[in-house]
Amino acid sequence: MRSLIWSLIERVFPRLASALLMVLLAQYVTPVVIGLYAWPMLVLTFYYSALDGAIRQVVVPSLANRASYQFLVQYRRWASIGGVVAMLVTIGLLWFIFPEDLHTQIFALLPLVAVPIANSYSIIPLGFLQRGDEWRRLANLQLLVSGLSLVVSVPMLFLTRSLAAASLQVLLAELLFAVLAHRAAARLGLPAHVEALGAGTTLTREFRHSSGFFILGWLQGQADRILLGAIAGTAALGSYNLAMAVARNPGDAVSSSTANVLRVRLDKADGVDDVRGAANVLLVRAALLSAALVVVLNVGTEFILRPFLGPAWTKPLDAVYPASLSILVTTITWSLAPVLMARGRLAWGTPIKAVGVVLAIPIAVAAAHSVESAAWVYLGRELVLLVLLAFGCGRATPYRAVGLSFLLTVALGAALGALSQLG
């Protein structure tokens, strides 16, 4: 449980810092500007999914031999270059597509170009610290860098009232974490560990499978935004993006931290019963943490964000309720990927992710009616994918955790819905 808590802290603070900047920024800019920020972030999340998400699946076992370690070094090089090129192309396209009065805001996005470099250079020390179960140390590092990034970016937000603050916050969080993680890993013996590495084989094949799986996962998670922006416009995308930033950023932190801890634990599991048992123990606890987070998010939205942002953002905040319920589902679905990998069945996840991409179409169509309707369809899509992924895991499926996720979704949905009707 302690590993889960510290891993959650490690993942949640950067996302909370990002969500806080978006909420503060919403006070000074229009939904169009928020939507403008969403486009490069789509590309950045693709980078995180296709490369960072995939390499995290194999980084811990890749530190066991020299060939795998060299693969990590090569990954660091080409992931940096690819990410920088993708971000430059995206910002350049925005410059040519959008009118001149938005060029100042587009120029403010330039700090995002360096984010892939910082992210890729943190992967080796991150894997080394995870391998040593240094979850508390990682949490403390993220707490520190998130705080420092806000100390710089919040005053900039008040001074410039532009996207520069949000862009700089993301860059500072990644850059400071990379530097501090390298220092921590060096103190704990990473150089000596690398020198002592022996022969072995790389996990390139597993990385490719993971990358394909997570690319489809990105398409599943972001196709709704892409289609929504194309169908309903950038202003509607901005409203949807704010709702998801409030509801999903903390939830994604719970989901990814749970998957990180489970991945390390399953590396030591032997046999299908061990895999299922380890997954059940961790995921049941994670589901209960997710339920508490859903309650906190909805209470905070009603009593803090609504008075703070005012009536202009009423519709996006209405969508927080159904979007937050999806946390209970994705906490389990994100962790089923390590279960599939532990059983050598990650290929089963590819067609399931493709189903998720197709189901983005009704989300975008619903958004043409309202952002809240889109969030309800989003929740339905996640429930469908949970059933399919649980089936794909076969006998390794953590049925207790899956059942609890469904139960909590229905119970909290009914309870929060009744309270909102009374309000």
Tab-separated table of C-alpha atoms in Angstrom:
chain	number	residue	atom	x	y	z
A	1	MET	CA	0.000	0.000	0.000
A	2	ARG	CA	2.856	2.382	0.790
A	3	SER	CA	4.350	1.870	-2.673
A	4	LEU	CA	0.985	2.734	-4.226
A	5	ILE	CA	0.598	5.875	-2.118
A	6	TRP	CA	4.095	7.146	-2.918
A	7	SER	CA	3.730	6.279	-6.589
A	8	LEU	CA	0.400	8.112	-6.619
A	9	ILE	CA	2.034	11.187	-5.127
A	10	GLU	CA	4.822	10.948	-7.716
A	11	ARG	CA	2.299	10.975	-10.571
A	12	VAL	CA	-0.394	13.276	-9.171
A	13	PHE	CA	1.582	16.434	-8.407
A	14	PRO	CA	2.644	17.238	-12.003
A	15	ARG	CA	-0.933	16.726	-13.182
A	16	LEU	CA	-2.393	18.805	-10.368
A	17	ALA	CA	0.051	21.595	-11.159
A	18	SER	CA	-0.972	21.475	-14.829
A	19	ALA	CA	-4.693	21.454	-13.962
A	20	LEU	CA	-4.219	24.396	-11.575
A	21	LEU	CA	-2.557	26.461	-14.304
A	22	MET	CA	-5.415	25.681	-16.699
A	23	VAL	CA	-8.033	26.757	-14.154
A	24	LEU	CA	-6.183	30.009	-13.404
A	25	LEU	CA	-5.654	30.642	-17.109
A	26	ALA	CA	-9.381	30.190	-17.777
A	27	GLN	CA	-9.988	33.362	-15.765
A	28	TYR	CA	-8.071	35.469	-18.282
A	29	VAL	CA	-8.536	33.856	-21.687
A	30	THR	CA	-11.382	32.552	-23.849
A	31	PRO	CA	-12.199	28.898	-24.608
A	32	VAL	CA	-10.600	29.433	-28.039
A	33	VAL	CA	-7.211	30.062	-26.419
A	34	ILE	CA	-7.603	27.016	-24.157
A	35	GLY	CA	-8.479	25.036	-27.279
A	36	LEU	CA	-5.367	26.391	-28.995
A	37	TYR	CA	-3.243	24.978	-26.170
A	38	ALA	CA	-5.004	21.628	-26.595
A	39	TRP	CA	-3.549	21.013	-30.081
A	40	PRO	CA	0.184	20.810	-29.155
A	41	MET	CA	-0.795	18.958	-26.002
A	42	LEU	CA	-2.450	16.341	-28.217
A	43	VAL	CA	0.893	15.826	-29.946
A	44	LEU	CA	2.732	15.775	-26.624
A	45	THR	CA	0.377	13.163	-25.208
A	46	PHE	CA	0.949	11.116	-28.368
A	47	TYR	CA	4.671	11.272	-27.607
A	48	TYR	CA	4.013	10.219	-24.007
A	49	SER	CA	1.884	7.291	-25.182
A	50	ALA	CA	3.835	6.014	-28.198
A	51	LEU	CA	7.290	6.384	-26.653
A	52	ASP	CA	7.321	7.237	-22.950
A	53	GLY	CA	4.412	4.930	-22.082
A	54	ALA	CA	5.948	2.065	-24.049
A	55	ILE	CA	9.483	2.459	-22.691
A	56	ARG	CA	8.171	2.518	-19.122
A	57	GLN	CA	6.851	-1.003	-19.691
A	58	VAL	CA	10.365	-2.336	-20.320
A	59	VAL	CA	12.736	0.091	-18.562
A	60	VAL	CA	13.011	-1.863	-15.294
A	61	PRO	CA	13.951	-5.250	-16.852
A	62	SER	CA	16.113	-3.408	-19.420
A	63	LEU	CA	18.484	-2.411	-16.621
A	64	ALA	CA	19.388	-6.070	-16.115
A	65	ASN	CA	21.927	-6.417	-18.966
A	66	ARG	CA	24.196	-4.269	-21.127
A	67	ALA	CA	22.431	-4.808	-24.463
A	68	SER	CA	19.114	-3.627	-23.033
A	69	TYR	CA	20.807	-0.659	-21.378
A	70	GLN	CA	22.317	0.381	-24.717
A	71	PHE	CA	18.833	0.197	-26.207
A	72	LEU	CA	17.684	2.675	-23.543
A	73	VAL	CA	20.533	5.026	-24.473
A	74	GLN	CA	19.586	4.826	-28.158
A	75	TYR	CA	15.934	5.397	-27.280
A	76	ARG	CA	16.878	8.551	-25.394
A	77	ARG	CA	18.553	9.969	-28.500
A	78	TRP	CA	15.937	9.331	-31.165
A	79	ALA	CA	12.957	9.973	-28.888
A	80	SER	CA	14.346	13.448	-28.166
A	81	ILE	CA	14.839	14.279	-31.836
A	82	GLY	CA	11.473	12.901	-32.912
A	83	GLY	CA	9.626	14.752	-30.165
A	84	VAL	CA	11.253	18.094	-30.929
A	85	VAL	CA	10.496	17.821	-34.660
A	86	ALA	CA	6.850	16.893	-33.974
A	87	MET	CA	6.333	19.847	-31.616
A	88	LEU	CA	7.963	22.327	-34.009
A	89	VAL	CA	5.786	21.150	-36.899
A	90	THR	CA	2.643	21.418	-34.757
A	91	ILE	CA	3.349	24.951	-33.563
A	92	GLY	CA	4.307	25.979	-37.097
A	93	LEU	CA	0.994	24.697	-38.444
A	94	LEU	CA	-0.921	26.613	-35.775
A	95	TRP	CA	0.973	29.784	-36.768
A	96	PHE	CA	-0.177	29.467	-40.382
A	97	ILE	CA	-3.724	28.247	-39.696
A	98	PHE	CA	-4.899	30.644	-36.979
A	99	PRO	CA	-5.346	34.419	-37.404
A	100	GLU	CA	-2.669	36.955	-36.532
A	101	ASP	CA	-4.363	38.104	-33.312
A	102	LEU	CA	-3.585	34.642	-31.837
A	103	HIS	CA	0.080	34.576	-32.894
A	104	THR	CA	1.269	35.891	-29.530
A	105	GLN	CA	-0.416	32.963	-27.792
A	106	ILE	CA	1.014	30.509	-30.346
A	107	PHE	CA	4.530	31.897	-29.837
A	108	ALA	CA	4.047	31.319	-26.100
A	109	LEU	CA	3.829	27.577	-26.810
A	110	LEU	CA	7.528	27.326	-27.775
A	111	PRO	CA	8.739	26.027	-24.367
A	112	LEU	CA	6.836	22.821	-25.138
A	113	VAL	CA	9.380	22.043	-27.886
A	114	ALA	CA	12.024	21.091	-25.316
A	115	VAL	CA	9.725	18.880	-23.212
A	116	PRO	CA	10.490	15.622	-25.138
A	117	ILE	CA	14.232	16.112	-24.539
A	118	ALA	CA	13.804	16.469	-20.782
A	119	ASN	CA	11.358	13.571	-20.635
A	120	SER	CA	13.523	11.114	-22.570
A	121	TYR	CA	16.624	11.936	-20.512
A	122	SER	CA	14.816	11.062	-17.275
A	123	ILE	CA	13.838	7.527	-18.290
A	124	ILE	CA	17.040	5.679	-17.245
A	125	PRO	CA	17.321	7.159	-13.723
A	126	LEU	CA	13.542	6.780	-13.335
A	127	GLY	CA	13.754	3.074	-14.168
A	128	PHE	CA	16.703	2.614	-11.804
A	129	LEU	CA	14.827	4.257	-8.934
A	130	GLN	CA	11.701	2.203	-9.629
A	131	ARG	CA	13.824	-0.950	-9.766
A	132	GLY	CA	15.046	-0.145	-6.270
A	133	ASP	CA	11.504	0.511	-4.966
A	134	GLU	CA	12.437	4.151	-4.358
A	135	TRP	CA	8.813	5.298	-4.687
A	136	ARG	CA	9.053	7.666	-1.742
A	137	ARG	CA	12.136	9.347	-3.189
A	138	LEU	CA	10.399	9.735	-6.568
A	139	ALA	CA	7.351	11.233	-4.863
A	140	ASN	CA	9.496	13.754	-3.009
A	141	LEU	CA	11.247	14.730	-6.248
A	142	GLN	CA	7.936	15.309	-8.039
A	143	LEU	CA	6.585	17.303	-5.106
A	144	LEU	CA	9.659	19.512	-5.227
A	145	VAL	CA	9.706	20.074	-8.989
A	146	SER	CA	5.944	20.658	-9.173
A	147	GLY	CA	6.206	23.281	-6.463
A	148	LEU	CA	9.168	24.992	-8.113
A	149	SER	CA	7.457	24.998	-11.511
A	150	LEU	CA	4.410	26.699	-9.996
A	151	VAL	CA	6.553	29.260	-8.171
A	152	VAL	CA	7.843	30.413	-11.564
A	153	SER	CA	4.777	29.921	-13.767
A	154	VAL	CA	1.999	31.361	-11.584
A	155	PRO	CA	3.567	34.851	-11.367
A	156	MET	CA	4.191	34.669	-15.118
A	157	LEU	CA	0.515	33.870	-15.628
A	158	PHE	CA	-0.550	36.971	-13.721
A	159	LEU	CA	1.976	39.113	-15.608
A	160	THR	CA	1.414	37.848	-19.158
A	161	ARG	CA	-2.075	36.277	-19.040
A	162	SER	CA	-0.927	33.991	-21.816
A	163	LEU	CA	-0.162	30.364	-22.609
A	164	ALA	CA	3.504	31.015	-21.801
A	165	ALA	CA	2.861	30.212	-18.146
A	166	ALA	CA	1.234	26.843	-18.872
A	167	SER	CA	3.959	25.896	-21.387
A	168	LEU	CA	6.761	26.907	-19.046
A	169	GLN	CA	5.236	24.961	-16.159
A	170	VAL	CA	5.226	21.728	-18.182
A	171	LEU	CA	8.828	22.256	-19.320
A	172	LEU	CA	10.138	23.146	-15.868
A	173	ALA	CA	8.463	20.117	-14.285
A	174	GLU	CA	10.057	17.733	-16.801
A	175	LEU	CA	13.457	19.436	-16.851
A	176	LEU	CA	13.876	19.717	-13.088
A	177	PHE	CA	12.738	16.132	-12.595
A	178	ALA	CA	15.277	14.864	-15.149
A	179	VAL	CA	18.130	16.708	-13.405
A	180	LEU	CA	17.155	15.667	-9.871
A	181	ALA	CA	16.421	12.056	-10.877
A	182	HIS	CA	19.888	11.766	-12.437
A	183	ARG	CA	21.479	13.080	-9.241
A	184	ALA	CA	19.454	10.735	-7.021
A	185	ALA	CA	20.208	7.693	-9.192
A	186	ALA	CA	23.902	8.548	-9.254
A	187	ARG	CA	24.010	8.749	-5.447
A	188	LEU	CA	22.307	5.346	-5.207
A	189	GLY	CA	24.847	3.663	-7.488
A	190	LEU	CA	23.560	3.836	-11.069
A	191	PRO	CA	27.074	4.267	-12.597
A	192	ALA	CA	28.386	1.241	-10.703
A	193	HIS	CA	25.323	-0.766	-11.675
A	194	VAL	CA	25.877	0.037	-15.358
A	195	GLU	CA	29.555	-0.942	-15.145
A	196	ALA	CA	28.624	-4.329	-13.661
A	197	LEU	CA	26.057	-5.214	-16.343
A	198	GLY	CA	26.646	-8.468	-18.171
A	199	ALA	CA	25.487	-9.928	-21.465
A	200	GLY	CA	21.860	-10.425	-22.376
A	201	THR	CA	19.186	-9.736	-24.943
A	202	THR	CA	17.232	-6.561	-25.523
A	203	LEU	CA	13.492	-6.090	-25.062
A	204	THR	CA	13.117	-4.346	-28.426
A	205	ARG	CA	10.312	-6.670	-29.500
A	206	GLU	CA	8.385	-6.029	-26.278
A	207	PHE	CA	8.919	-2.279	-26.734
A	208	ARG	CA	7.446	-2.440	-30.247
A	209	HIS	CA	4.402	-4.335	-28.999
A	210	SER	CA	3.992	-1.862	-26.146
A	211	SER	CA	4.369	1.101	-28.483
A	212	GLY	CA	1.660	-0.191	-30.812
A	213	PHE	CA	-0.607	-0.864	-27.849
A	214	PHE	CA	-0.103	2.615	-26.391
A	215	ILE	CA	-0.406	4.377	-29.757
A	216	LEU	CA	-3.853	2.853	-30.080
A	217	GLY	CA	-4.431	3.852	-26.460
A	218	TRP	CA	-3.559	7.431	-27.377
A	219	LEU	CA	-5.914	7.287	-30.348
A	220	GLN	CA	-8.575	5.924	-28.026
A	221	GLY	CA	-8.023	8.717	-25.532
A	222	GLN	CA	-7.469	11.585	-27.963
A	223	ALA	CA	-9.542	10.753	-31.037
A	224	ASP	CA	-12.540	12.231	-29.256
A	225	ARG	CA	-10.662	15.536	-28.897
A	226	ILE	CA	-9.484	15.508	-32.521
A	227	LEU	CA	-12.959	14.748	-33.868
A	228	LEU	CA	-14.548	17.152	-31.404
A	229	GLY	CA	-12.306	19.992	-32.546
A	230	ALA	CA	-13.068	19.184	-36.174
A	231	ILE	CA	-16.842	18.857	-35.683
A	232	ALA	CA	-17.658	21.343	-32.918
A	233	GLY	CA	-14.753	23.799	-33.257
A	234	THR	CA	-11.806	24.960	-31.159
A	235	ALA	CA	-14.013	26.760	-28.601
A	236	ALA	CA	-15.902	23.528	-27.847
A	237	LEU	CA	-12.558	21.713	-27.665
A	238	GLY	CA	-11.383	24.268	-25.101
A	239	SER	CA	-14.462	23.680	-22.930
A	240	TYR	CA	-14.031	19.895	-23.157
A	241	ASN	CA	-10.332	20.203	-22.418
A	242	LEU	CA	-10.950	22.199	-19.233
A	243	ALA	CA	-13.509	19.659	-18.009
A	244	MET	CA	-11.088	16.802	-18.653
A	245	ALA	CA	-8.196	18.692	-17.047
A	246	VAL	CA	-10.189	19.036	-13.820
A	247	ALA	CA	-11.703	15.545	-13.845
A	248	ARG	CA	-9.095	13.430	-15.595
A	249	ASN	CA	-5.664	14.827	-14.673
A	250	PRO	CA	-5.810	13.627	-11.031
A	251	GLY	CA	-7.509	10.420	-12.175
A	252	ASP	CA	-4.852	9.703	-14.773
A	253	ALA	CA	-2.257	10.104	-12.031
A	254	VAL	CA	-3.987	7.393	-9.968
A	255	SER	CA	-4.244	5.129	-13.020
A	256	SER	CA	-0.634	5.521	-14.140
A	257	SER	CA	0.833	5.245	-10.636
A	258	THR	CA	-1.125	2.045	-10.004
A	259	ALA	CA	0.088	0.591	-13.300
A	260	ASN	CA	3.698	1.565	-12.471
A	261	VAL	CA	3.667	-0.217	-9.104
A	262	LEU	CA	1.874	-3.260	-10.505
A	263	ARG	CA	4.358	-3.529	-13.388
A	264	VAL	CA	7.266	-3.833	-10.953
A	265	ARG	CA	5.413	-6.368	-8.787
A	266	LEU	CA	4.419	-8.543	-11.740
A	267	ASP	CA	8.050	-8.660	-12.858
A	268	LYS	CA	8.550	-10.952	-9.839
A	269	ALA	CA	5.319	-12.964	-10.257
A	270	ASP	CA	5.502	-16.628	-11.229
A	271	GLY	CA	2.478	-18.148	-12.920
A	272	VAL	CA	-1.055	-17.021	-13.642
A	273	ASP	CA	-2.241	-17.359	-10.040
A	274	ASP	CA	0.544	-15.112	-8.781
A	275	VAL	CA	-0.253	-12.520	-11.451
A	276	ARG	CA	-3.965	-12.525	-10.636
A	277	GLY	CA	-3.341	-12.430	-6.882
A	278	ALA	CA	-0.849	-9.553	-7.025
A	279	ALA	CA	-3.148	-7.580	-9.339
A	280	ASN	CA	-6.199	-8.122	-7.122
A	281	VAL	CA	-4.461	-6.991	-3.940
A	282	LEU	CA	-3.143	-3.765	-5.450
A	283	LEU	CA	-6.121	-2.891	-7.668
A	284	VAL	CA	-8.727	-3.292	-4.938
A	285	ARG	CA	-6.845	-0.715	-2.864
A	286	ALA	CA	-6.418	1.525	-5.895
A	287	ALA	CA	-10.166	1.353	-6.624
A	288	LEU	CA	-10.955	2.541	-3.100
A	289	LEU	CA	-8.476	5.412	-3.467
A	290	SER	CA	-10.116	6.310	-6.771
A	291	ALA	CA	-13.541	6.424	-5.135
A	292	ALA	CA	-12.274	8.889	-2.539
A	293	LEU	CA	-10.754	11.012	-5.307
A	294	VAL	CA	-14.052	11.106	-7.224
A	295	VAL	CA	-15.837	12.467	-4.152
A	296	VAL	CA	-13.150	15.089	-3.541
A	297	LEU	CA	-13.208	16.225	-7.173
A	298	ASN	CA	-16.972	16.688	-7.231
A	299	VAL	CA	-17.084	18.494	-3.898
A	300	GLY	CA	-14.239	20.761	-5.009
A	301	THR	CA	-15.960	21.492	-8.314
A	302	GLU	CA	-19.229	22.486	-6.659
A	303	PHE	CA	-17.888	24.564	-3.791
A	304	ILE	CA	-14.619	25.969	-5.160
A	305	LEU	CA	-14.407	25.967	-8.952
A	306	ARG	CA	-17.969	27.080	-9.747
A	307	PRO	CA	-17.794	30.237	-7.590
A	308	PHE	CA	-14.220	30.894	-8.751
A	309	LEU	CA	-14.746	30.608	-12.506
A	310	GLY	CA	-18.274	31.993	-12.680
A	311	PRO	CA	-21.173	31.259	-15.062
A	312	ALA	CA	-19.061	31.424	-18.246
A	313	TRP	CA	-17.632	27.973	-17.450
A	314	THR	CA	-20.827	26.324	-16.137
A	315	LYS	CA	-21.174	23.829	-19.003
A	316	PRO	CA	-17.604	22.483	-18.840
A	317	LEU	CA	-17.899	22.085	-15.067
A	318	ASP	CA	-21.163	20.147	-15.481
A	319	ALA	CA	-19.118	17.589	-17.420
A	320	VAL	CA	-16.751	17.015	-14.474
A	321	TYR	CA	-19.312	14.755	-12.742
A	322	PRO	CA	-19.550	12.014	-15.412
A	323	ALA	CA	-15.912	12.436	-16.458
A	324	SER	CA	-14.700	11.937	-12.877
A	325	LEU	CA	-16.604	8.647	-12.587
A	326	SER	CA	-14.421	7.247	-15.366
A	327	ILE	CA	-11.482	7.367	-12.913
A	328	LEU	CA	-12.968	4.305	-11.217
A	329	VAL	CA	-12.787	2.442	-14.517
A	330	THR	CA	-9.447	3.592	-15.950
A	331	THR	CA	-7.656	2.818	-12.687
A	332	ILE	CA	-8.324	-0.824	-13.543
A	333	THR	CA	-8.053	-0.725	-17.349
A	334	TRP	CA	-4.642	0.991	-17.341
A	335	SER	CA	-3.340	-1.711	-15.004
A	336	LEU	CA	-4.592	-4.539	-17.186
A	337	ALA	CA	-1.837	-3.717	-19.702
A	338	PRO	CA	0.901	-4.949	-17.295
A	339	VAL	CA	-1.269	-8.032	-16.631
A	340	LEU	CA	-1.485	-8.726	-20.365
A	341	MET	CA	2.282	-8.224	-20.721
A	342	ALA	CA	3.030	-10.518	-17.767
A	343	ARG	CA	1.023	-13.263	-19.462
A	344	GLY	CA	2.493	-12.573	-22.942
A	345	ARG	CA	-0.911	-11.502	-24.245
A	346	LEU	CA	-0.359	-7.826	-24.979
A	347	ALA	CA	-1.301	-8.477	-28.625
A	348	TRP	CA	-4.865	-9.065	-27.370
A	349	GLY	CA	-5.016	-5.440	-26.323
A	350	THR	CA	-4.430	-4.035	-29.807
A	351	PRO	CA	-7.862	-4.783	-31.325
A	352	ILE	CA	-9.504	-3.728	-28.060
A	353	LYS	CA	-7.790	-0.335	-28.257
A	354	ALA	CA	-8.971	-0.115	-31.864
A	355	VAL	CA	-12.540	-0.504	-30.598
A	356	GLY	CA	-11.857	2.419	-28.265
A	357	VAL	CA	-10.768	4.548	-31.220
A	358	VAL	CA	-13.996	3.789	-33.095
A	359	LEU	CA	-16.041	4.633	-29.993
A	360	ALA	CA	-14.517	8.130	-30.031
A	361	ILE	CA	-16.912	8.987	-32.861
A	362	PRO	CA	-20.071	9.007	-30.685
A	363	ILE	CA	-18.200	11.094	-28.090
A	364	ALA	CA	-17.484	13.784	-30.683
A	365	VAL	CA	-21.056	13.641	-31.985
A	366	ALA	CA	-22.412	13.985	-28.439
A	367	ALA	CA	-20.169	17.028	-27.912
A	368	ALA	CA	-22.063	18.817	-30.684
A	369	HIS	CA	-25.030	18.679	-28.278
A	370	SER	CA	-23.171	19.462	-25.038
A	371	VAL	CA	-19.863	18.850	-23.283
A	372	GLU	CA	-21.690	17.013	-20.497
A	373	SER	CA	-23.269	14.578	-22.987
A	374	ALA	CA	-19.809	13.893	-24.410
A	375	ALA	CA	-18.507	13.106	-20.914
A	376	TRP	CA	-21.320	10.577	-20.318
A	377	VAL	CA	-20.559	8.822	-23.609
A	378	TYR	CA	-16.864	8.876	-22.642
A	379	LEU	CA	-17.735	7.037	-19.407
A	380	GLY	CA	-19.720	4.453	-21.362
A	381	ARG	CA	-16.801	3.874	-23.707
A	382	GLU	CA	-14.444	3.213	-20.773
A	383	LEU	CA	-16.848	0.655	-19.265
A	384	VAL	CA	-17.018	-1.231	-22.567
A	385	LEU	CA	-13.223	-1.343	-22.795
A	386	LEU	CA	-12.905	-2.597	-19.222
A	387	VAL	CA	-15.092	-5.604	-20.069
A	388	LEU	CA	-13.102	-6.370	-23.229
A	389	LEU	CA	-9.686	-6.049	-21.554
A	390	ALA	CA	-10.801	-8.216	-18.634
A	391	PHE	CA	-11.817	-10.890	-21.154
A	392	GLY	CA	-8.423	-10.541	-22.886
A	393	CYS	CA	-6.538	-11.232	-19.647
A	394	GLY	CA	-8.148	-14.670	-19.397
A	395	ARG	CA	-7.485	-16.539	-16.157
A	396	ALA	CA	-5.171	-13.755	-14.982
A	397	THR	CA	-8.087	-11.288	-14.774
A	398	PRO	CA	-8.331	-9.693	-11.294
A	399	TYR	CA	-12.096	-10.280	-11.073
A	400	ARG	CA	-12.473	-8.845	-7.563
A	401	ALA	CA	-10.970	-5.521	-8.643
A	402	VAL	CA	-12.992	-5.420	-11.878
A	403	GLY	CA	-16.236	-6.154	-10.013
A	404	LEU	CA	-15.469	-3.537	-7.373
A	405	SER	CA	-14.811	-0.958	-10.095
A	406	PHE	CA	-18.246	-1.564	-11.630
A	407	LEU	CA	-19.932	-1.496	-8.228
A	408	LEU	CA	-18.292	1.769	-7.175
A	409	THR	CA	-19.071	3.421	-10.516
A	410	VAL	CA	-22.789	2.639	-10.190
A	411	ALA	CA	-22.969	3.472	-6.469
A	412	LEU	CA	-21.066	6.750	-6.621
A	413	GLY	CA	-22.805	7.738	-9.839
A	414	ALA	CA	-26.200	7.281	-8.215
A	415	ALA	CA	-25.185	9.010	-4.968
A	416	LEU	CA	-23.566	12.038	-6.599
A	417	GLY	CA	-26.408	12.298	-9.094
A	418	ALA	CA	-28.975	12.350	-6.296
A	419	LEU	CA	-27.018	15.003	-4.398
A	420	SER	CA	-26.781	17.211	-7.496
A	421	GLN	CA	-30.541	16.952	-8.006
A	422	LEU	CA	-31.133	17.998	-4.402
A	423	GLY	CA	-28.742	20.929	-4.889
